[in-house]
PDB file of C-alpha atoms in Angstrom:
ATOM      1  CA  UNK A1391     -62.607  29.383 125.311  1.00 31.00           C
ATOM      2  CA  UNK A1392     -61.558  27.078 122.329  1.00 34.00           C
ATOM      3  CA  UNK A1393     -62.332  28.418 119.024  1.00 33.00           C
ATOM      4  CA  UNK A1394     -64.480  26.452 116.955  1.00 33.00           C
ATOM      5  CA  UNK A1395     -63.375  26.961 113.620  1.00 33.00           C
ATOM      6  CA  UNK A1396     -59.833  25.448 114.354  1.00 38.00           C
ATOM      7  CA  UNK A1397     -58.417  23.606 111.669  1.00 41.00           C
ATOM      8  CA  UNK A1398     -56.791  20.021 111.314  1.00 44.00           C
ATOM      9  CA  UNK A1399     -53.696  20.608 110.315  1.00 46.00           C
ATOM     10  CA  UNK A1400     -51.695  18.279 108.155  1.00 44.00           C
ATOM     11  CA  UNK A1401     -50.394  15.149 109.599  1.00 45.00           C
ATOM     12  CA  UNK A1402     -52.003  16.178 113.018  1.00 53.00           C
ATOM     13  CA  UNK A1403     -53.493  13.186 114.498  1.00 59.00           C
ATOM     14  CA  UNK A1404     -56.933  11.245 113.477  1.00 59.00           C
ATOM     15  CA  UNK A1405     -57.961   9.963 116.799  1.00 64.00           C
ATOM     16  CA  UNK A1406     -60.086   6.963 116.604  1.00 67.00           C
ATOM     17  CA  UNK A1407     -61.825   4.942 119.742  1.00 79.00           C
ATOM     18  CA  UNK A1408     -61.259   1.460 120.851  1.00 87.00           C
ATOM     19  CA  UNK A1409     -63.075  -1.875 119.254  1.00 89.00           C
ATOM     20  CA  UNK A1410     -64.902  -2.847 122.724  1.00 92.00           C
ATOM     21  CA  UNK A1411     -68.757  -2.203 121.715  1.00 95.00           C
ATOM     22  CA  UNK A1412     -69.795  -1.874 124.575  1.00 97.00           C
ATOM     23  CA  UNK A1413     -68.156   1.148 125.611  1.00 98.00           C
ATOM     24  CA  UNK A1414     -69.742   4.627 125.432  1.00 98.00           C
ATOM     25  CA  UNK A1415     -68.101   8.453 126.237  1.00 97.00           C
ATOM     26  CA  UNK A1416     -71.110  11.516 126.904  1.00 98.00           C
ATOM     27  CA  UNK A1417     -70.535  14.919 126.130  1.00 97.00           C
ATOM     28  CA  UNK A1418     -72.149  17.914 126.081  1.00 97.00           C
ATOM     29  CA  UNK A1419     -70.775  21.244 124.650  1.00 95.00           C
ATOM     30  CA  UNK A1420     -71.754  23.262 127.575  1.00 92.00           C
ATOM     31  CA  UNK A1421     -72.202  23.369 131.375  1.00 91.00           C
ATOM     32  CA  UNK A1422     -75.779  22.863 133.083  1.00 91.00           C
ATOM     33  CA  UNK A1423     -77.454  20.594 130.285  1.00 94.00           C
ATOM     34  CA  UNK A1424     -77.610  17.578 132.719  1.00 93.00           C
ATOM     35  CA  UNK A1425     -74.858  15.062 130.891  1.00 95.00           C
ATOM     36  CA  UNK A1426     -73.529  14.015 134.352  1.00 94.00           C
ATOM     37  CA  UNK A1427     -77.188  13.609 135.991  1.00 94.00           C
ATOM     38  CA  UNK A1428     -77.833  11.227 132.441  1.00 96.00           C
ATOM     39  CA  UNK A1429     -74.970   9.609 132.584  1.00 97.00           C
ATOM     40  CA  UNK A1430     -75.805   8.438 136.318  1.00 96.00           C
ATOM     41  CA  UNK A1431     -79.578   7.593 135.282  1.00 97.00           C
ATOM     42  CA  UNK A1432     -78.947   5.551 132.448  1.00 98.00           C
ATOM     43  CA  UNK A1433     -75.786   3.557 134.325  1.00 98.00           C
ATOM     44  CA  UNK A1434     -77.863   2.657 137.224  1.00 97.00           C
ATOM     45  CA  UNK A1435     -80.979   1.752 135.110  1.00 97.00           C
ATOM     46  CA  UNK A1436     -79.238  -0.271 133.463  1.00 98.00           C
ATOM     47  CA  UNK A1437     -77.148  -1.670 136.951  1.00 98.00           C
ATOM     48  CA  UNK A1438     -80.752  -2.608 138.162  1.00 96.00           C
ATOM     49  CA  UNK A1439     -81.360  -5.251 135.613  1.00 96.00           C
ATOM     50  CA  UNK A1440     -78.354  -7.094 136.892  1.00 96.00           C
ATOM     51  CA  UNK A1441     -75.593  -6.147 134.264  1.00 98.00           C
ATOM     52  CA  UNK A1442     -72.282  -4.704 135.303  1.00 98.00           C
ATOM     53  CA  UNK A1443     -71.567  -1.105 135.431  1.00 98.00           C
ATOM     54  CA  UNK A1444     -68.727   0.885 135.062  1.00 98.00           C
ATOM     55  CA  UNK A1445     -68.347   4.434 134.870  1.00 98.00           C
ATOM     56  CA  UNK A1446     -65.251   6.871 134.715  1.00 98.00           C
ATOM     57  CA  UNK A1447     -65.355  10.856 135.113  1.00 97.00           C
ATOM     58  CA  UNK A1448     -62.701  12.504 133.114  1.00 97.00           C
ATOM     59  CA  UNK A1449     -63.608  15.550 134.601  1.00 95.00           C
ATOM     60  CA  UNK A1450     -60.356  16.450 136.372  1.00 93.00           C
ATOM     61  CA  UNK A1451     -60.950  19.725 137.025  1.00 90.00           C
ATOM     62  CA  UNK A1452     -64.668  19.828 137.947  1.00 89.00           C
ATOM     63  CA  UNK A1453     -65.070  16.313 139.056  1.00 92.00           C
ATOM     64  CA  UNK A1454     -69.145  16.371 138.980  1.00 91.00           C
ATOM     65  CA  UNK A1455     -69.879  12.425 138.588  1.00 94.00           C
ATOM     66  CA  UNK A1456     -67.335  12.062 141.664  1.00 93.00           C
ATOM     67  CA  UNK A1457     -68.685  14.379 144.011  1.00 89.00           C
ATOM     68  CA  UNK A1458     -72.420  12.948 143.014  1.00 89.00           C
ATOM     69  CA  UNK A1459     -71.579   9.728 143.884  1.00 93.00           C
ATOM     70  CA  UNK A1460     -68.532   9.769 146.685  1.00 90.00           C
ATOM     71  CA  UNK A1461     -68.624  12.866 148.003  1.00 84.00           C
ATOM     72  CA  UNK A1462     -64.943  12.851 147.879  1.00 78.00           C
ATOM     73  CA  UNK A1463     -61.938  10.897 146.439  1.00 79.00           C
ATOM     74  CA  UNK A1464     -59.788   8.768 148.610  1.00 83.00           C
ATOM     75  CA  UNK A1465     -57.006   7.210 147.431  1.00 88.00           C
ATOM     76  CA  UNK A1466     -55.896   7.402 143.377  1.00 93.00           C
ATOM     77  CA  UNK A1467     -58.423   8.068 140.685  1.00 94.00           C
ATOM     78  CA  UNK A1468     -57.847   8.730 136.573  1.00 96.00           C
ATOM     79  CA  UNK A1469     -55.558  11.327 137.050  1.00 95.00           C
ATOM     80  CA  UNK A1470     -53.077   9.211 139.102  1.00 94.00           C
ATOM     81  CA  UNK A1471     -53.457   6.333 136.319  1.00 96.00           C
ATOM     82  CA  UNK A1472     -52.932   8.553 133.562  1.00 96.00           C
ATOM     83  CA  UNK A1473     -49.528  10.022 135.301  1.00 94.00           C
ATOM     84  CA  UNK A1474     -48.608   6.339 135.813  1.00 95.00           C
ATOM     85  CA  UNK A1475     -48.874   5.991 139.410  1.00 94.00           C
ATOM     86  CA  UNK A1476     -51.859   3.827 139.825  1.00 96.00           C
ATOM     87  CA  UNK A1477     -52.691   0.709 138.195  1.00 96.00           C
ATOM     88  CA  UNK A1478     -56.278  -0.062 136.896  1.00 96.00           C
ATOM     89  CA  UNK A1479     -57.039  -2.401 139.075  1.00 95.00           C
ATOM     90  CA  UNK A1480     -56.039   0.569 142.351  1.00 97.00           C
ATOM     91  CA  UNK A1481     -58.310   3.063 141.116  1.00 96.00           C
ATOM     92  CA  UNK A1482     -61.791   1.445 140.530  1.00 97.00           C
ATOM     93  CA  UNK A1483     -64.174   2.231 143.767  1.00 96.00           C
ATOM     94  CA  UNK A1484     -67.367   0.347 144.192  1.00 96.00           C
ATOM     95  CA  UNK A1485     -70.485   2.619 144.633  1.00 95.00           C
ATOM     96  CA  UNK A1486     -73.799   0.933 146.199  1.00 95.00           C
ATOM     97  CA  UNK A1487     -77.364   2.707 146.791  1.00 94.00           C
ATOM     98  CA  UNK A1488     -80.311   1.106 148.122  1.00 94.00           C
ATOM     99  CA  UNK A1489     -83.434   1.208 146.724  1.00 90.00           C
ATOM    100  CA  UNK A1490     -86.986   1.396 148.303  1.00 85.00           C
ATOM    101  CA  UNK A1491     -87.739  -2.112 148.294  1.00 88.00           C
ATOM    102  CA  UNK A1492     -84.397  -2.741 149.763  1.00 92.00           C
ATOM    103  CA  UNK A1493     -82.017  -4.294 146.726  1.00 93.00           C
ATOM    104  CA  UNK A1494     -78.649  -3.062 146.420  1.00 96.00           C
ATOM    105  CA  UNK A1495     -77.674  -1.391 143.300  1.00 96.00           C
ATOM    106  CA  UNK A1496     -73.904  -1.613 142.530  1.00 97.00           C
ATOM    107  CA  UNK A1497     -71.127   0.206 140.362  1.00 98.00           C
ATOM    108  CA  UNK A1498     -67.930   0.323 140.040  1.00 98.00           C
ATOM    109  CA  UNK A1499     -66.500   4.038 139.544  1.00 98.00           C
ATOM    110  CA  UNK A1500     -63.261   5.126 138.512  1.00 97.00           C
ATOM    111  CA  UNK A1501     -63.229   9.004 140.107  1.00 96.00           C
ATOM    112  CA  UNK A1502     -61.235  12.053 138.584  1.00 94.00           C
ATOM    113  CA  UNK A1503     -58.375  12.369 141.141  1.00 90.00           C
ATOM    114  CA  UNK A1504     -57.244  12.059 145.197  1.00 81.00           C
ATOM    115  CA  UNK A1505     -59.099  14.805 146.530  1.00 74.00           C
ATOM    116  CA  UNK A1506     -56.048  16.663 147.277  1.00 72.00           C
ATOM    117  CA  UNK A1507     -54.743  16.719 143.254  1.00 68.00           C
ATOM    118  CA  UNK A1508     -55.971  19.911 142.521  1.00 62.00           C
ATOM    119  CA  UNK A1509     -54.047  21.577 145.722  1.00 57.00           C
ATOM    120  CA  UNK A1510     -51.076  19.746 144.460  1.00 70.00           C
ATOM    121  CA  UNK A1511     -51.097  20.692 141.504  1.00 81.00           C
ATOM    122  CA  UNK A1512     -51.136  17.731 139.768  1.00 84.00           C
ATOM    123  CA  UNK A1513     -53.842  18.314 136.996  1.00 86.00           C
ATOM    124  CA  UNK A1514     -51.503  21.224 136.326  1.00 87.00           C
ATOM    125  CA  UNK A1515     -48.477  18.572 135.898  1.00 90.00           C
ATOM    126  CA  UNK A1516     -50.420  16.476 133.687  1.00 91.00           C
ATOM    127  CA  UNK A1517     -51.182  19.089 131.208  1.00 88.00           C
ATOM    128  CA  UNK A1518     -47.274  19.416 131.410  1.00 89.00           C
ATOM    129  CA  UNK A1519     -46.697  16.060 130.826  1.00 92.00           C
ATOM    130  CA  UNK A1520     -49.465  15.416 128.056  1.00 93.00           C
ATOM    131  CA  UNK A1521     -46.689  17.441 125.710  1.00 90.00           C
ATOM    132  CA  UNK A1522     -44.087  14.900 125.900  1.00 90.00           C
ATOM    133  CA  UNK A1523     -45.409  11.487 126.484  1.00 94.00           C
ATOM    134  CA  UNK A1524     -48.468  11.840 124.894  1.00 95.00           C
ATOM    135  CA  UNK A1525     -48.896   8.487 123.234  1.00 95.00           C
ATOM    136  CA  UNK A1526     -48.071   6.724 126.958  1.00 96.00           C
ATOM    137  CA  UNK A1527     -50.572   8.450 128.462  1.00 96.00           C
ATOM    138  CA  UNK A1528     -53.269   7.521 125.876  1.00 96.00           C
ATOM    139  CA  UNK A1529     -51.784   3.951 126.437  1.00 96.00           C
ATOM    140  CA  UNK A1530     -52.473   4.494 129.885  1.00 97.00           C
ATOM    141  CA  UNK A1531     -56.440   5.491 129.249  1.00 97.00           C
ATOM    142  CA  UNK A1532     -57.108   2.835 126.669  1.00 96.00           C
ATOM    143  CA  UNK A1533     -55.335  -0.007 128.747  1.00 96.00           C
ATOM    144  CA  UNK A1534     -57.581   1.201 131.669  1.00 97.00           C
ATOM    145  CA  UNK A1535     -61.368   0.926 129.467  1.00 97.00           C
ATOM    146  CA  UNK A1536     -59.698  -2.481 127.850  1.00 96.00           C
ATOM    147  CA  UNK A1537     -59.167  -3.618 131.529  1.00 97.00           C
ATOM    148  CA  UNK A1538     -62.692  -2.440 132.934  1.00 97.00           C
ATOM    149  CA  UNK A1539     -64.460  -3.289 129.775  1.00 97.00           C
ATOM    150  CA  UNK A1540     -63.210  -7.151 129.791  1.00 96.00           C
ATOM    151  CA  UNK A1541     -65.076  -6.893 133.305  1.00 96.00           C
ATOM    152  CA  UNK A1542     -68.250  -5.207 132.503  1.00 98.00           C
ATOM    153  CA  UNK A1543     -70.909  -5.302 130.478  1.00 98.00           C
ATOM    154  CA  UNK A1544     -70.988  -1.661 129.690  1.00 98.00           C
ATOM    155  CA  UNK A1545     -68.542   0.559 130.263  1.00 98.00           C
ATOM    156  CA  UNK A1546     -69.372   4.966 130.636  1.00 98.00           C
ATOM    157  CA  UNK A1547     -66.943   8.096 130.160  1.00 98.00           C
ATOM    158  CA  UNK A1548     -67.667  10.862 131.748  1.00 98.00           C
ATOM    159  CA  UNK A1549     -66.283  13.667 129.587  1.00 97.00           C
ATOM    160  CA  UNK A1550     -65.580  17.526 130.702  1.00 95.00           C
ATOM    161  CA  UNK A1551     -67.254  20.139 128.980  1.00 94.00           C
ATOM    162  CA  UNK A1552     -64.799  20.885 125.647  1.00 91.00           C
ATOM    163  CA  UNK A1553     -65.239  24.955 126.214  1.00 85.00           C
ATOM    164  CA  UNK A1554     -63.654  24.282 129.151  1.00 85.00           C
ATOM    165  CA  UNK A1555     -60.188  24.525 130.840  1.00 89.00           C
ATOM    166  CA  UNK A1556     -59.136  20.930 129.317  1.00 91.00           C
ATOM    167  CA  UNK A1557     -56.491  20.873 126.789  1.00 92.00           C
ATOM    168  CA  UNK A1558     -57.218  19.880 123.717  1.00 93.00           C
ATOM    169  CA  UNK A1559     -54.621  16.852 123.392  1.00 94.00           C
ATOM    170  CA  UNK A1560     -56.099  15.315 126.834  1.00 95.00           C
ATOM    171  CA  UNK A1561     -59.579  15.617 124.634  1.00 94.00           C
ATOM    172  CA  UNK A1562     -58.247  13.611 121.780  1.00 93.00           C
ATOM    173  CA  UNK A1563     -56.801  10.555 124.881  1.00 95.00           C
ATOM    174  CA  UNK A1564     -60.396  10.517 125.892  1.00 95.00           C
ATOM    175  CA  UNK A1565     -61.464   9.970 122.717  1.00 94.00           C
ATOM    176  CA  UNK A1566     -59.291   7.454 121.913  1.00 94.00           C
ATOM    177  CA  UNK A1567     -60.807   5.788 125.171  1.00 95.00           C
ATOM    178  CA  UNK A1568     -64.347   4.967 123.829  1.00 96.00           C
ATOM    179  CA  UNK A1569     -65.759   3.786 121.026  1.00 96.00           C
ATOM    180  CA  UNK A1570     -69.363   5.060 121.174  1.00 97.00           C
ATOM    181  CA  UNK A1571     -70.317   8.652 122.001  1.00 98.00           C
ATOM    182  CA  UNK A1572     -73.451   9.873 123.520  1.00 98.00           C
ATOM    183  CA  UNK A1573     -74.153  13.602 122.839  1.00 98.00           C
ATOM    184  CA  UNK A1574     -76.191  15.984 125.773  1.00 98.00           C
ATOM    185  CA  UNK A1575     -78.320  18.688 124.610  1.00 98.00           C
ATOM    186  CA  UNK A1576     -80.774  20.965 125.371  1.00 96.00           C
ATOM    187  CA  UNK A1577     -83.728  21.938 123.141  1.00 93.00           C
ATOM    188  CA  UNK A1578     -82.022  25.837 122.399  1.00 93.00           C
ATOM    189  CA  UNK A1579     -81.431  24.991 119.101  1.00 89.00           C
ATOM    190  CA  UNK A1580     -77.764  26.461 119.219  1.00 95.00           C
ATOM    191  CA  UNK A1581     -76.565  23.907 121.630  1.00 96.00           C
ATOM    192  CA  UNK A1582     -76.759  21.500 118.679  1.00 96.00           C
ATOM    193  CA  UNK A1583     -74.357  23.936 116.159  1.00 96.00           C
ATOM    194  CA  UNK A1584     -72.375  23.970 119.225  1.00 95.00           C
ATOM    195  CA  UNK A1585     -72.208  20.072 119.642  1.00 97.00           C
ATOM    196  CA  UNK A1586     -72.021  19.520 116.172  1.00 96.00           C
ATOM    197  CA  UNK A1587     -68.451  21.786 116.032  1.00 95.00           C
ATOM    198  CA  UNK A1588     -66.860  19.992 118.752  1.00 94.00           C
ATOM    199  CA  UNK A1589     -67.573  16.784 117.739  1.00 95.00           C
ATOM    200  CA  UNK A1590     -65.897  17.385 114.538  1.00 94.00           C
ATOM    201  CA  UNK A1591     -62.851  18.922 116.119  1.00 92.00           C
ATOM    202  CA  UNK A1592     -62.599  16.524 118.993  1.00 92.00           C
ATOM    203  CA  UNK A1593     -64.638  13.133 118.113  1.00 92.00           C
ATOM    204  CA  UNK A1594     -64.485  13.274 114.354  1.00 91.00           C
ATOM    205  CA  UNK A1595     -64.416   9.492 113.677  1.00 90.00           C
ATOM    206  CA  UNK A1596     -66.461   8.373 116.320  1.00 95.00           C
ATOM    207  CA  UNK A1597     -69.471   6.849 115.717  1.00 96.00           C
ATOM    208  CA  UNK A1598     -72.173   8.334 117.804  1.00 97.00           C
ATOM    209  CA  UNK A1599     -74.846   6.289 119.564  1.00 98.00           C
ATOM    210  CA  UNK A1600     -77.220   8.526 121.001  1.00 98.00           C
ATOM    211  CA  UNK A1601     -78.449  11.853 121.416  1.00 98.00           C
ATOM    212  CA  UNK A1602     -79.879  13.295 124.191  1.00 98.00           C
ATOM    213  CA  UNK A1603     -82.312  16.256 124.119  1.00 98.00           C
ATOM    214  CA  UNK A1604     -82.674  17.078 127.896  1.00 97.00           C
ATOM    215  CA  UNK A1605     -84.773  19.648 130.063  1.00 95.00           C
ATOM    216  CA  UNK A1606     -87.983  20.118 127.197  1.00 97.00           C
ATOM    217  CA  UNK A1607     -90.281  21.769 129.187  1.00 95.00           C
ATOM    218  CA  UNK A1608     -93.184  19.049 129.807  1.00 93.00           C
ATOM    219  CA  UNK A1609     -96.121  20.690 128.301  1.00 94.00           C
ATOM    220  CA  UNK A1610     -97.825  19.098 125.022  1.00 94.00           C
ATOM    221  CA  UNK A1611     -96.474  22.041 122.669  1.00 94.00           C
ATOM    222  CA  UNK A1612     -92.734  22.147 123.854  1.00 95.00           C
ATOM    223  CA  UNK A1613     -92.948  18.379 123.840  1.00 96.00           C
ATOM    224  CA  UNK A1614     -94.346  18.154 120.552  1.00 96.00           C
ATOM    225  CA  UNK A1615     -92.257  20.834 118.953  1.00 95.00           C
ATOM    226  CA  UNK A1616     -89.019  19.081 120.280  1.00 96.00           C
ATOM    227  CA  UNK A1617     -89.922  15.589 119.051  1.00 97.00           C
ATOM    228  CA  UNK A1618     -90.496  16.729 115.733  1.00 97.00           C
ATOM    229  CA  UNK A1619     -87.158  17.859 115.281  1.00 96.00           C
ATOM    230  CA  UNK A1620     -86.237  14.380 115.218  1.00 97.00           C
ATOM    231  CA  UNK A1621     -85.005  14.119 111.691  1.00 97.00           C
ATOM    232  CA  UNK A1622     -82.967  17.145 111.667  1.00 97.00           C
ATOM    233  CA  UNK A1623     -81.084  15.960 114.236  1.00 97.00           C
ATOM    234  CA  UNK A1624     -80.968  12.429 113.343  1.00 97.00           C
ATOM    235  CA  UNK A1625     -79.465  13.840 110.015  1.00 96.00           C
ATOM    236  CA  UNK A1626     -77.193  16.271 112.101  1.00 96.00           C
ATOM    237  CA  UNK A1627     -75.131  13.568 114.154  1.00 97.00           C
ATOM    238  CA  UNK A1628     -75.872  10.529 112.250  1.00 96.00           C
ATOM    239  CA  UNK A1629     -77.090   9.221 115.248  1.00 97.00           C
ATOM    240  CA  UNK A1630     -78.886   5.343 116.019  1.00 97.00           C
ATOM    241  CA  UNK A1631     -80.900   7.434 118.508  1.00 98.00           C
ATOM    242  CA  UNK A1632     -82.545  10.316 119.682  1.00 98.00           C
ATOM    243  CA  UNK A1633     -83.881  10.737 123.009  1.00 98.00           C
ATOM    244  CA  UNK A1634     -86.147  12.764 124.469  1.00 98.00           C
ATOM    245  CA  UNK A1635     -85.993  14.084 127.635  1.00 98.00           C
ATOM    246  CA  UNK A1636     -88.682  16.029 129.721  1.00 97.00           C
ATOM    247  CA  UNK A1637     -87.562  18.167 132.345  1.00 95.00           C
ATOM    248  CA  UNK A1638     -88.306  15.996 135.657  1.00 92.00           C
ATOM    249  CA  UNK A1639     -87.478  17.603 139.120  1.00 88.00           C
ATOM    250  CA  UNK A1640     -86.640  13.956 140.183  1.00 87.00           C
ATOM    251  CA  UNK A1641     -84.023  14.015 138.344  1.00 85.00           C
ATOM    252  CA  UNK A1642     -82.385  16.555 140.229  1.00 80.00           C
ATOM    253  CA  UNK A1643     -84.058  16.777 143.741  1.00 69.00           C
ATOM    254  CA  UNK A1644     -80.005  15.773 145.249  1.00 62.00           C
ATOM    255  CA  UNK A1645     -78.096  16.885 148.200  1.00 53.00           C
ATOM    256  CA  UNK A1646     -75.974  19.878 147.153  1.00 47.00           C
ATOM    257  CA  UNK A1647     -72.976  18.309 148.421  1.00 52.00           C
ATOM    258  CA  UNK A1648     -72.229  14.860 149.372  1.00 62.00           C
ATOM    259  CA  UNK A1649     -73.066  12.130 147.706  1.00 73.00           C
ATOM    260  CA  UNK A1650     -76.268  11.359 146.682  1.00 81.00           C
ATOM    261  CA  UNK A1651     -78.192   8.852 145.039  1.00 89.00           C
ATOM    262  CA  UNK A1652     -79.819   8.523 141.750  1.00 93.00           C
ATOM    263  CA  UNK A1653     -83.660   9.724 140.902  1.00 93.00           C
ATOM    264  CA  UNK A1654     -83.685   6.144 139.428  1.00 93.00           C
ATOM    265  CA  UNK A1655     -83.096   4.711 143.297  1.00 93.00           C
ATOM    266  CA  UNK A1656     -85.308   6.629 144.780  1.00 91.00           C
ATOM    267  CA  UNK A1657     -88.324   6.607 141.767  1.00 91.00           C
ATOM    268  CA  UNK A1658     -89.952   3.544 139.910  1.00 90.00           C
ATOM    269  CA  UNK A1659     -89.745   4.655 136.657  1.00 90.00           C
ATOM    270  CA  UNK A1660     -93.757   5.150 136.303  1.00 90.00           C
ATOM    271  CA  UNK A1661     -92.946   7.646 138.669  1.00 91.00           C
ATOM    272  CA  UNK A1662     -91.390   9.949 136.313  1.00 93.00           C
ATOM    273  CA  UNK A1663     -92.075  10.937 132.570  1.00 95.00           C
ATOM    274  CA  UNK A1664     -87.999  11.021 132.355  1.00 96.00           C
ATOM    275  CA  UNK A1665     -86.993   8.189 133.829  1.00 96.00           C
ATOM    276  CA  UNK A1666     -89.558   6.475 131.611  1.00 96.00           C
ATOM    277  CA  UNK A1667     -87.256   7.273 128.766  1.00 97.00           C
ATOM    278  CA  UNK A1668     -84.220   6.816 130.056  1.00 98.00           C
ATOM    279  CA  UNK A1669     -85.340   3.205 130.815  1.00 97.00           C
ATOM    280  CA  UNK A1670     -86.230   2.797 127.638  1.00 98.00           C
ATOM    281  CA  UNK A1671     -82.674   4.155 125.786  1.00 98.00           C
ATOM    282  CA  UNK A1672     -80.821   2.297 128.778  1.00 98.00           C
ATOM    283  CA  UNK A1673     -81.926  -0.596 127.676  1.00 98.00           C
ATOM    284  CA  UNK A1674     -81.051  -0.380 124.360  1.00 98.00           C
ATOM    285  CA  UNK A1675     -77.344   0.690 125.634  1.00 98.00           C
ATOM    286  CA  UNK A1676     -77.275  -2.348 127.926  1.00 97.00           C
ATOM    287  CA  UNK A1677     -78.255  -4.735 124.656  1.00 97.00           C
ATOM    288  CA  UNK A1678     -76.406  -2.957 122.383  1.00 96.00           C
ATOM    289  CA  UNK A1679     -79.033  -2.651 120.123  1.00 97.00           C
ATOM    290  CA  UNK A1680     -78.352  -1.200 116.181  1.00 95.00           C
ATOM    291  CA  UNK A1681     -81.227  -0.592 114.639  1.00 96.00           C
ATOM    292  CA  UNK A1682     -81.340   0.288 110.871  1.00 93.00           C
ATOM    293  CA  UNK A1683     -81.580   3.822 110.550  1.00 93.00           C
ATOM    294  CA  UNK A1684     -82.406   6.243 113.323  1.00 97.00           C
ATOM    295  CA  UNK A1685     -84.825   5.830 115.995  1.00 98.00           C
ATOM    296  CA  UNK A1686     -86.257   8.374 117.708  1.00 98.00           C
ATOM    297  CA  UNK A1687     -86.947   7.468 121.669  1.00 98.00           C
ATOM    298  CA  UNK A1688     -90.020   9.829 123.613  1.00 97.00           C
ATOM    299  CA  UNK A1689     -93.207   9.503 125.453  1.00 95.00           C
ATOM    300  CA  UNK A1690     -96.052   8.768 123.386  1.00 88.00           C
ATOM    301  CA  UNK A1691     -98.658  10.638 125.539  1.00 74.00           C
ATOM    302  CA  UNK A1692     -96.864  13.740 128.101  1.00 72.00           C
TER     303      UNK A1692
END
């Protein structure tokens, strides 16, 4: 476990993200809030409106966005890029779903690893290796998002849970990686203190874009009661937006291994209260949209 009151100590590093816009990292500060199942929504939402997707999982040890959407890893991924023995250009995979009506929704996906890093030991090597050639590394990661970013409209990093087994220097590389960051919550109100501690110990000086407030349980009170924490948490995060998410079985109704594809393929969005939101924040994300002050993003009637 990390501790949360860790200090900055002096002359330690000040990470700060890329220029491209149109580049966003999502993070939540624990396991089981539903950051990867958002992050898939909102990329394919925004896929089926004809703009180009990208999306990379920096999960190297629990590789979540990977399994979801290959199954498994063939061939190099991040992990083999970031040791330098894969080029950008190796390690991008295209994904494709069909939808009812029969269009094909496409993106490209950079996975963690090979499937057989972890036996090899590689993720352990790269921990190794992140203590002496640090700043080549985070070359490596930022020349990667430069290179996928030139060729997308919008660009997604999948980040690991910080309270978990990733090192706290490959944390600060994958925040030098983005330039936006999207925060996933739940409506416990602690999640929030907890999001609000990592960000300042691993994401300090990036600006953040939005936040999600997943899983509210969709009955008129809950509902209500979340939404109207809107300020407090607009204030919290400094956020251009906070979105509200009810809990949706959609959302999750997946194959429990394999891979599987998105509520948002399977559902018109009037077919679910969250993708109905999701639309609407994807959107925003896929126009890059700053509006003055912060906007809060829900259903008007549950």
């Amino acid at each position: 476990m990390i501790l949360f009151f860790k200090k900055k100590k002096k002359g330690e590093e000040i990470v700060v993200g890329i220029e491209k816009e149109n580049v966003y990292g999502t993070m939540s500060p624990k396991g089981g809030v539903g950051k990867t199942s958002i992050t898939v929504e909102i990329a394919f939402l925004i896929a089926q409106r004809d703009y180009k997707v990208a999306m990379i999982d920096w999960d190297l040890w629990s590789p979540r966005l990977t399994s979801r959407l290959l199954g498994s890893s063939e061939g190099p991924g991040l992990l083999e890029l970031l040791m330098g023995e894969a080029s950008p250009d190796e390690v991008v995979r295209k994904v494709s779903f069909t939808t009812a009506e029969g269009k094909v929704i496409e993106v490209d996906l950079v996975p963690a690893s090979d499937k057989e890093a972890l036996v090899r030991g590689k993720v352990k090597r790269l921990a190794e290796e992140l203590e002496d050639n640090y700043n080549k590394i985070r070359e490596r990661a930022v020349s990667l998002v430069n290179y996928l970013s030139n060729t997308h409209d919008v660009v997604f990093n999948d980040y690991p849970v910080p309270s978990g087994p990733a090192p706290a220097p490959f944390h600060r590389v994958a925040a030098s990686a983005t330039h936006w960051l999207n925060i996933v919550i739940d409506a416990v109100p602690t999640t929030a203190e907890y999001a609000a501690r990592y960000v300042e110990m691993f994401y300090p000086s990036l600006p953040i874009y939005m936040v999600f407030v997943n899983m509210i349980k969709p009955v008129h009170h809950e509902y209500r009661a979340a939404v109207a924490k809107a300020p407090e948490l607009c204030k919290k995060f400094a956020a251009r937006y906070v979105v509200f998410v009810p809990f949706d079985g959609k959302l999750y109704d997946v194959k429990v291994s394999g891979a599987a594809p998105p509520a948002s393929i399977n559902y018109k969005p009037t077919e679910s209260a969250a993708l109905k939101v999701l639309r609407d924040a994807a959107m925003r994300i896929a126009r890059g949209d700053k509006p003055v002050g912060c906007v809060a993003l829900h259903l008007k009637v549950l």
